[in-house]
Amino acid sequence: MTLTVQPHRETLGLKDGQLLIGGQFRAAEETWTHRHPATAEEIGTFAIASERDVDDAVRAARKAFDEGPWPTSRAGSRVKILRRYGDLLREHADELRGLQALDNGVPLSFKQVYATSVEIAADIFDHHAGWIDKVGGQTLPPYQGGDHLAMTFREPIGVVAAILPWNAPFVLFAQKLAPALAAGCTVVLKPSEYASFCVIRMVELLVEAGVPDGVVNLVTGPGDPTGEALVNHPLVDKISFTGSREVGKRIVQASAGTMKRVSLELGGKSPALVFADAPNIGLAAMTAMGSVTMGLSGQACVAQTRALVQREVHDEFVATAQMLAGAITFGDPFDPAVLACPLINARQLDRVMGYISRGQEEGARLVTGGQRLEGDFAAGNFVSPAIFADVRNDMTVAREEIFGPVLTVVPFDDEDEAVRIANDTEYGLGAGLYTNDVRRAFRLARRLRAGTVGINGYQLEPHLPFGGFKQSGLGREGGQSAYEAYTELKTVMMPLTDELM
Ligand code: NAD
């Protein structure tokens, strides 16, 4: 039977998506038709915000920031609203997961993974609600001159343009909106055109939680015209972007004109360094291979797609990875037995297939996978998980973020060589270390040029900073540093006597 997701659309009561501007939901002149990545079926339509719509949204956010009351509201009232919102997310978790499955095809079975769950999004709101009455400035003693008071204040940064990718909308929505709202900012949010329905629902729940009109505005649509209009708007104070390195670079350029503050969470080519003394080679292979197969099919920024494996355990590692690749199941994302999603669109499918051909042309050995699925799956963007062995780190498949189910395995002989290969990349988002030697683990954790290092395992959590070295980004999300990134630091001074300062 040919795969279809249409019945789930009816069950979830999917309606056409609208913009939210200044507290009013409204349609736009043009609409985007979303096609499901597993079936190519038309799922629904939502508004494409034009330049004019984006201007209205930014002005609504500007007004809500400049005239209040959100930025100057009492800490207690913002805490209550964010906590109420966390509870609403938990209550609507099943509905949101269903909408996500209609958006990007991520299977419901993936809900077990905390890092991409609705539950982590709720916890991130709780976590940032906790900072609201705790982050402040300092009172500093005079350095020279007369007796005076010097203080610092943390002020909300202003109007934030928050731009999301398609692959992990729950957690990324929360990583931006929670600290921005906690700090007292107002927001214009643009989700990916490939994952808008679940985000539209998350925004409706913000209204239900009591976020005042104009504080969060929603502009749906693609990069051109919607994203471009947003990042170029002169009344935006900060851009918080998660997505590809290429778009990240455009955003840095676009921000120069009015010196907007910029936070970027970009791509990666994260290594997994597997030493012969790893507690369990099979588990290391499952972790690395799992991150390029389970749920997102390698479409995860921090997936450990570059396994660096000590030569004596190379074959054991590859054999386990191959076994896991064979166990991955595809199909209806609402079926609990389905473990992985298709590639998000035809463009990405072509890109991934191109990299697989390139790997073979450059001499990497394709151990398994790398084929499009046929039969009932032919209409979808499905690719079987691919493993390349005998890879050199200068091959294209080891250098570029493929963003698909492709694992490259590069052998190494000793620790120094492993670190050299691991750091020989333009990216620096994450790294995995698999060893039983605790001193080696900490030695290498310090030497690796990556924002997050997992020693025999890794887990994203709301209070932990997350972000990239090098071209993987600018700044950190998660924890206190994320909250502070939505503030400006202001110094206020006052003489306490008539003596000159
Ligand atoms: P993308 O860069 O194509 O799109 C991201 C967002 O930017 C979308 O909303 C898109 O509409 C918008 N956009 C596109 N062109 C734009 C423009 N010119 N101006 C303004 N906005 C524009 O990325 P994607 O395919 O949605 O996501 C995949 C990428 O995201 C990968 O590179 C992945 O590594 C990265 N990612 C990073 C993290 C992280 O935390 N570091 C997390 C998830 C995904």
Short mmCIF file of C-alpha atoms in Angstrom, two decimals, residues 5 13-14 18 72 108 122 180 193 220 225 238 261 265 293 335-336 348 357 368 402 434 472 483 485:
data_model
loop_
_atom_site.label_atom_id
_atom_site.label_comp_id
_atom_site.label_asym_id
_atom_site.label_seq_id
_atom_site.Cartn_x
_atom_site.Cartn_y
_atom_site.Cartn_z
CA VAL A 5 -0.25 10.72 6.01
CA GLY A 13 -7.80 19.12 12.52
CA LEU A 14 -5.06 21.00 10.70
CA GLN A 18 -1.94 32.72 9.63
CA THR A 72 9.26 46.90 32.52
CA LEU A 108 6.51 9.89 16.97
CA ALA A 122 8.70 23.14 28.48
CA ALA A 180 14.19 36.60 25.08
CA GLU A 193 8.85 26.96 5.81
CA THR A 220 5.75 32.58 8.29
CA PRO A 225 11.01 37.38 0.90
CA LYS A 238 19.08 41.55 17.56
CA ARG A 261 23.47 42.08 17.78
CA GLU A 265 23.78 28.46 15.88
CA THR A 293 20.15 7.47 11.67
CA ASP A 335 3.64 4.41 13.31
CA PRO A 336 5.49 3.74 16.60
CA GLN A 348 18.28 18.14 0.17
CA SER A 357 28.50 9.79 -5.36
CA THR A 368 26.32 -0.12 3.10
CA ILE A 402 26.06 16.57 4.50
CA TYR A 434 35.00 7.17 23.81
CA SER A 472 29.59 26.58 13.90
CA TYR A 483 19.65 34.86 29.15
CA ALA A 485 22.69 37.40 25.45
#
